[in-house]
Short mmCIF file of C-alpha atoms and ligand atoms in Angstrom, two decimals:
data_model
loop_
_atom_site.label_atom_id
_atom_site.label_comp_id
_atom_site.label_asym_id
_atom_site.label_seq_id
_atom_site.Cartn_x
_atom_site.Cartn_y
_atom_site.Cartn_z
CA UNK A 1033 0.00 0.00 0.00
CA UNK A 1034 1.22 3.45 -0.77
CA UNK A 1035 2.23 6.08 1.58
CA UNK A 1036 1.55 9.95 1.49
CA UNK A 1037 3.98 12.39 3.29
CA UNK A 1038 4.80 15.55 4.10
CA UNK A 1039 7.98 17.75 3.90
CA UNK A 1040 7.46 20.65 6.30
CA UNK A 1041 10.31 23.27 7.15
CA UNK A 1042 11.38 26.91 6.48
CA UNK A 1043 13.23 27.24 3.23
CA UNK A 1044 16.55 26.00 2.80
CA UNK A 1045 15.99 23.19 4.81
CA UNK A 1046 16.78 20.42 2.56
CA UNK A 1047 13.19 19.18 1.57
CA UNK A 1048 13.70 18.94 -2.46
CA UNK A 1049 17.16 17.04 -1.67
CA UNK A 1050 15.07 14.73 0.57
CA UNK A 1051 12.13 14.52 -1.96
CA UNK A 1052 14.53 13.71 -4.79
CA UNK A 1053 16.20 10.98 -2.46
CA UNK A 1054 12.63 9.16 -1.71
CA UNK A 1055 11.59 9.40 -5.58
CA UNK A 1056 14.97 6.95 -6.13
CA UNK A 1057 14.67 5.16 -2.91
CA UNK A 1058 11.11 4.67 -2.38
CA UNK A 1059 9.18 5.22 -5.26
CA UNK A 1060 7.00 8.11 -4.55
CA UNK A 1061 5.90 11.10 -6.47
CA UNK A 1062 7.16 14.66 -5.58
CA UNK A 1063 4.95 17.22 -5.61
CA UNK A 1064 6.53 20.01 -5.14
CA UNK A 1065 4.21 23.03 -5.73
CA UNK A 1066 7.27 25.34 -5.91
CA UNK A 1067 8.26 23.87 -9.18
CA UNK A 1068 5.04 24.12 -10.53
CA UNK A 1069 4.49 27.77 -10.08
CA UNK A 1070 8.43 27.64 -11.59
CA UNK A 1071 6.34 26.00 -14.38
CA UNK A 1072 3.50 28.28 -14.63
CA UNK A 1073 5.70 31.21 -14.41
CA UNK A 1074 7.93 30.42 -17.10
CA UNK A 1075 4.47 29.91 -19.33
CA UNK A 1076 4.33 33.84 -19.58
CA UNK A 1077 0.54 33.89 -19.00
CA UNK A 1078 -1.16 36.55 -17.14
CA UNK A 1079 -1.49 34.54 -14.36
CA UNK A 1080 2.66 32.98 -14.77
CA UNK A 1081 3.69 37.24 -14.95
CA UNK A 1082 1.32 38.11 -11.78
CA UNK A 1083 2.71 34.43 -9.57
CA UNK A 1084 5.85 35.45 -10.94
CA UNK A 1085 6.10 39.14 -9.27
CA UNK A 1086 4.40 37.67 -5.91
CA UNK A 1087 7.35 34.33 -5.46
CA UNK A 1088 10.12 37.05 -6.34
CA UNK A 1089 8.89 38.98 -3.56
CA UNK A 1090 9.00 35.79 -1.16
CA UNK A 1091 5.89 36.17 -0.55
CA UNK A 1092 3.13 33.29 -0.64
CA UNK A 1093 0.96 32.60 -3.86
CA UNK A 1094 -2.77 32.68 -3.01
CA UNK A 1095 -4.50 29.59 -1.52
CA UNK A 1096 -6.58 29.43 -4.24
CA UNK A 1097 -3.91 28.74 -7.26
CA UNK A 1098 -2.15 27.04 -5.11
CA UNK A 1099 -4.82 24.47 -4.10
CA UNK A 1100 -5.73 24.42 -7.64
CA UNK A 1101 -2.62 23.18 -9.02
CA UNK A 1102 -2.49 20.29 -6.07
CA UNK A 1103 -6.25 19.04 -7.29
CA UNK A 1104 -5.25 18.68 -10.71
CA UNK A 1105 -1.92 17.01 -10.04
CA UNK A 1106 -3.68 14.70 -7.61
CA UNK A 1107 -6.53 14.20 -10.27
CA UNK A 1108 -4.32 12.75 -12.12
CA UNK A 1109 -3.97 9.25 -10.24
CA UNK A 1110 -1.11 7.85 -8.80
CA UNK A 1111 0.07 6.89 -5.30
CA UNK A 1112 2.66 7.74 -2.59
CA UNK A 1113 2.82 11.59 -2.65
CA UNK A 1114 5.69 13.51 -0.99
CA UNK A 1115 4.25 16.95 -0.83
CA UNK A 1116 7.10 19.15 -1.05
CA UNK A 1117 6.32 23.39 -0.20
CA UNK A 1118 2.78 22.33 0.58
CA UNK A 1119 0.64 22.52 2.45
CA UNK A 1120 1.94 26.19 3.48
CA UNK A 1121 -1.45 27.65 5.18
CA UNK A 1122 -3.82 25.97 7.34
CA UNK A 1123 -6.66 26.84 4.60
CA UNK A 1124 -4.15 24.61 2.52
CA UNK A 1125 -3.68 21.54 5.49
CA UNK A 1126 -7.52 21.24 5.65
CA UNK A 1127 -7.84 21.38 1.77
CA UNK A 1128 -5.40 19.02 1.30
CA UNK A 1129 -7.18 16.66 3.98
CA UNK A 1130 -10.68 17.09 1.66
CA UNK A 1131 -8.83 16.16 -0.76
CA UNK A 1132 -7.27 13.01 0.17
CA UNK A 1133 -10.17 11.84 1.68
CA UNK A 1134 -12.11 12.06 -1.46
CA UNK A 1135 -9.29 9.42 -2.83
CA UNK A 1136 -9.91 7.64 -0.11
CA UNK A 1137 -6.33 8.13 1.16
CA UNK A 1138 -4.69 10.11 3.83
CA UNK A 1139 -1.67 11.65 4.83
CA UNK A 1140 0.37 9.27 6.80
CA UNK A 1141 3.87 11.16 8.06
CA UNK A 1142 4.42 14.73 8.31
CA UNK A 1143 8.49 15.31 8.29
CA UNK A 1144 9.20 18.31 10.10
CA UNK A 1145 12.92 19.44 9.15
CA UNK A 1146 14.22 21.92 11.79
CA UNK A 1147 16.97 24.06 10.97
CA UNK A 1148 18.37 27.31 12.64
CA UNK A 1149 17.73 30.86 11.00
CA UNK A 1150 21.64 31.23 10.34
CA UNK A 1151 21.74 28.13 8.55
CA UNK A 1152 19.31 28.85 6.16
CA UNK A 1153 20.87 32.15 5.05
CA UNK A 1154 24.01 30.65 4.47
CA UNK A 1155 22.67 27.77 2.60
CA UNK A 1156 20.11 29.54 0.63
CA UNK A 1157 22.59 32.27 -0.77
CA UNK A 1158 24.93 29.05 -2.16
CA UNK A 1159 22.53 27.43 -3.69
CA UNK A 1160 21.79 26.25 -7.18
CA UNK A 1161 20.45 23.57 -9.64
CA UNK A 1162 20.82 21.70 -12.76
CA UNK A 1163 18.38 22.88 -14.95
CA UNK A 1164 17.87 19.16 -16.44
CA UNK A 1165 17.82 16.82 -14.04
CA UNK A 1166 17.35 18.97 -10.99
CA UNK A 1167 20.67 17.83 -8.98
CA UNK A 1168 20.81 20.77 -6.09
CA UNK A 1169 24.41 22.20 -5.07
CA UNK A 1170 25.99 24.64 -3.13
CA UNK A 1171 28.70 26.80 -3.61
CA UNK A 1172 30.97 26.15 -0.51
CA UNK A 1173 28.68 22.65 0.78
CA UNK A 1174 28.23 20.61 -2.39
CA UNK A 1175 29.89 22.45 -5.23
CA UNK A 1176 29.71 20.30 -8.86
CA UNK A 1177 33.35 18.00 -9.02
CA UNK A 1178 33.94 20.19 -12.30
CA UNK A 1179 33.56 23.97 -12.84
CA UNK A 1180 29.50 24.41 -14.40
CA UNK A 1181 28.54 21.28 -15.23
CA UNK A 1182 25.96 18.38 -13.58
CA UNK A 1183 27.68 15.93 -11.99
CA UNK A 1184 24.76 13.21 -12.53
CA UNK A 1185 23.42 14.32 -16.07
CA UNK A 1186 26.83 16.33 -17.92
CA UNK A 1187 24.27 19.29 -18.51
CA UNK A 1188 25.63 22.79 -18.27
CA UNK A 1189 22.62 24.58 -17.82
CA UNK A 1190 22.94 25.23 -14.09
CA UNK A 1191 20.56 27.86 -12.68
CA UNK A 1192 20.48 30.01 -9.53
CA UNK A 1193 16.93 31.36 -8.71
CA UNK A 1194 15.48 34.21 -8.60
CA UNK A 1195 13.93 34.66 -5.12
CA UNK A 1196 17.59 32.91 -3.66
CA UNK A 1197 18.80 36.55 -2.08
CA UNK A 1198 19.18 38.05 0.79
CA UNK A 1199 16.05 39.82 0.35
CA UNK A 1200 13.33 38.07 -0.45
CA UNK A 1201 14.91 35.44 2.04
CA UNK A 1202 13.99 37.67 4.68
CA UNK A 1203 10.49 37.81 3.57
CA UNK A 1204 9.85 33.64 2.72
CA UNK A 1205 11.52 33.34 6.21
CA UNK A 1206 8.64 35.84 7.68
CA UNK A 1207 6.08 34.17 5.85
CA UNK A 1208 6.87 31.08 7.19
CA UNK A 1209 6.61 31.98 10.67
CA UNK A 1210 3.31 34.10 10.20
CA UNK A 1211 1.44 31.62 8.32
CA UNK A 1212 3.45 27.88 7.74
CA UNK A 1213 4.94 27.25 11.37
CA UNK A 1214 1.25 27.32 12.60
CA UNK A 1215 1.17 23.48 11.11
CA UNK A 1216 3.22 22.05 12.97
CA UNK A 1217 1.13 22.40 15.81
CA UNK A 1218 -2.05 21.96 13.36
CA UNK A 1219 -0.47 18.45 12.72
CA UNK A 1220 1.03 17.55 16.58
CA UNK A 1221 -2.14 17.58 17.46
CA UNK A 1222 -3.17 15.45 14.91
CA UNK A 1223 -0.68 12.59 15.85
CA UNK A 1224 1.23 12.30 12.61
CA UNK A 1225 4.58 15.09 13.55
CA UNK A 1226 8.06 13.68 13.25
CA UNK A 1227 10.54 16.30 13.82
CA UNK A 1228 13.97 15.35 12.38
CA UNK A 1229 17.39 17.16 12.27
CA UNK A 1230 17.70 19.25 9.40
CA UNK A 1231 21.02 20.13 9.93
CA UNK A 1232 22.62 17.05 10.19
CA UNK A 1233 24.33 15.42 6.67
CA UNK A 1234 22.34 14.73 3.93
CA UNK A 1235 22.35 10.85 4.46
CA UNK A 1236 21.91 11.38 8.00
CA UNK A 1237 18.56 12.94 7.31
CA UNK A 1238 17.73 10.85 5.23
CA UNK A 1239 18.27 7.70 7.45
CA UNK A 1240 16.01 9.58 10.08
CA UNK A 1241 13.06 9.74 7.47
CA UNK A 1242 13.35 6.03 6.20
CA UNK A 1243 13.10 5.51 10.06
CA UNK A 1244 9.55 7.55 9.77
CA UNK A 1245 8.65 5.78 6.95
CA UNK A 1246 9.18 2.29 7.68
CA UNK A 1247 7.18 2.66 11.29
CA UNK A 1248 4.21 3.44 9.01
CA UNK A 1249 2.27 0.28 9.40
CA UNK A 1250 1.05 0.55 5.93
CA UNK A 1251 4.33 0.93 4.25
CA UNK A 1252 5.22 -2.47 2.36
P1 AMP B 2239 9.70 26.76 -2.92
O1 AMP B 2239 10.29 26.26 -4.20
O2 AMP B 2239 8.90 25.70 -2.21
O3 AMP B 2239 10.70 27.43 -2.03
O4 AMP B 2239 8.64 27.88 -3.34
C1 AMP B 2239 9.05 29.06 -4.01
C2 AMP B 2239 7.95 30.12 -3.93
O5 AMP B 2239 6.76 29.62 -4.56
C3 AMP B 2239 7.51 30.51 -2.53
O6 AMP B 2239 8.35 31.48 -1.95
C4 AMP B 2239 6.10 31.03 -2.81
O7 AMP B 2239 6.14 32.30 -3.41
C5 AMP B 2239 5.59 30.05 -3.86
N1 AMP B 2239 4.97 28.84 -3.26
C6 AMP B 2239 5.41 27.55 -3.33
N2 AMP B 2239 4.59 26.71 -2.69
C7 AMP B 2239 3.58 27.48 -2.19
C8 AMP B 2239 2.43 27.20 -1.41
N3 AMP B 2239 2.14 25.94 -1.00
N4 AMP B 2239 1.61 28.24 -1.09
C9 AMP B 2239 1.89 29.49 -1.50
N5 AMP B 2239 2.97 29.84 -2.22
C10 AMP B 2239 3.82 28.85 -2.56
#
């Protein structure tokens, strides 16, 4: 049976490394709603220009796109989510909730990565991606063996984003304690919390989440 999780912690904290790692490992399906608003953005719509100006900002994107581009992703089939950036808002939690209960599933571990403020500057102004494959790096952390190019895929089209300064950092970091951090007690109370170590190594964290994972009784 398939398992449905959740990635919850300020940005920078490491949750599209750990997504990518259970994709390979585990077989589930990131949704990360960040890289879909990348997606509509780079669409140049009306609506891609206006989400565009808002995530630049480091501000949030309203519930209702947001929720919008979940139900269609989610419409699509499939099984064993790791929601990546989402939920963000409690108007989000309880919508995703509807929502999995209509597929008669429901949202068995909720992965809270902790991570001090400091940290998250520093690893947030290093960082960048392959453009292909979607490897992440970091300048002084996890810099690519040879000078702009992907150490998995070859390609050279590395990318730094946009809303990766100083600061619009200051304003996701604001917007997650205003309107994400309220979750965690949202799902404490709930029963389904798992706080792990952000900081620690990247395997490190991600031997803490298998942990997680493979308590889930309904993991096989
Ligand atoms: P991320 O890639 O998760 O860091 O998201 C980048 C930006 O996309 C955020 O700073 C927001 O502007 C927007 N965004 C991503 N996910 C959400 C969400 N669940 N709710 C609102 N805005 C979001």
């Amino acid at each position: 049976m398939a398992i449905n999780i959740i990635l919850l912690g300020p940005p920078g904290a490491g949750k599209g490394t750990q997504a990518r790692r259970l994709i390979e490992e585990r077989g589930l399906v990131q949704l990360s709603t960040g890289d879909m608003l990348r997606e509509a953005r780079s669409s140049g719509t009306e609506m891609g220009k206006r989400v565009a100006e808002v995530m630049d900002r480091g501000e949030l994107v309203t519930d209702e796109i947001v929720i919008g581009l979940i139900r269609e992703k989610l419409g699509q089939g499939g099984n064993g989510f790791i929601f990546d950036g989402f939920p963000r808002t409690l108007a989000q939690a309880d919508a995703l909730q509807a929502l999995m209960a209509e597929m008669g599933q429901r949202v068995d571990a909720v992965i809270e990565m902790r991570v001090d403020d400091a940290a998250l500057v520093a690893r947030i102004s290093g960082r960048f991606t392959c453009g292909n494959c979607g490897e992440v790096y970091h300048d002084a952390t996890k810099p690519t063996a040879k000078p702009g190019v992907c150490d998995v895929c070859g390609s050279t089209d590395l990318r730094r984003r946009a809303d990766d300064n100083a600061e619009s950092l200051k304003t996701r970091l604001m917007e997650y304690y205003k309107k994400t951090s309220p979750l965690i007690g949202y799902y404490y109370v709930k029963g389904n919390l798992t706080p792990v170590d952000g900081l620690a190594q990247i395997d490190v964290v991600g031997a803490q989440i298998g942990k997680v994972l493979d308590k889930i009784p309904r993991w096989s």
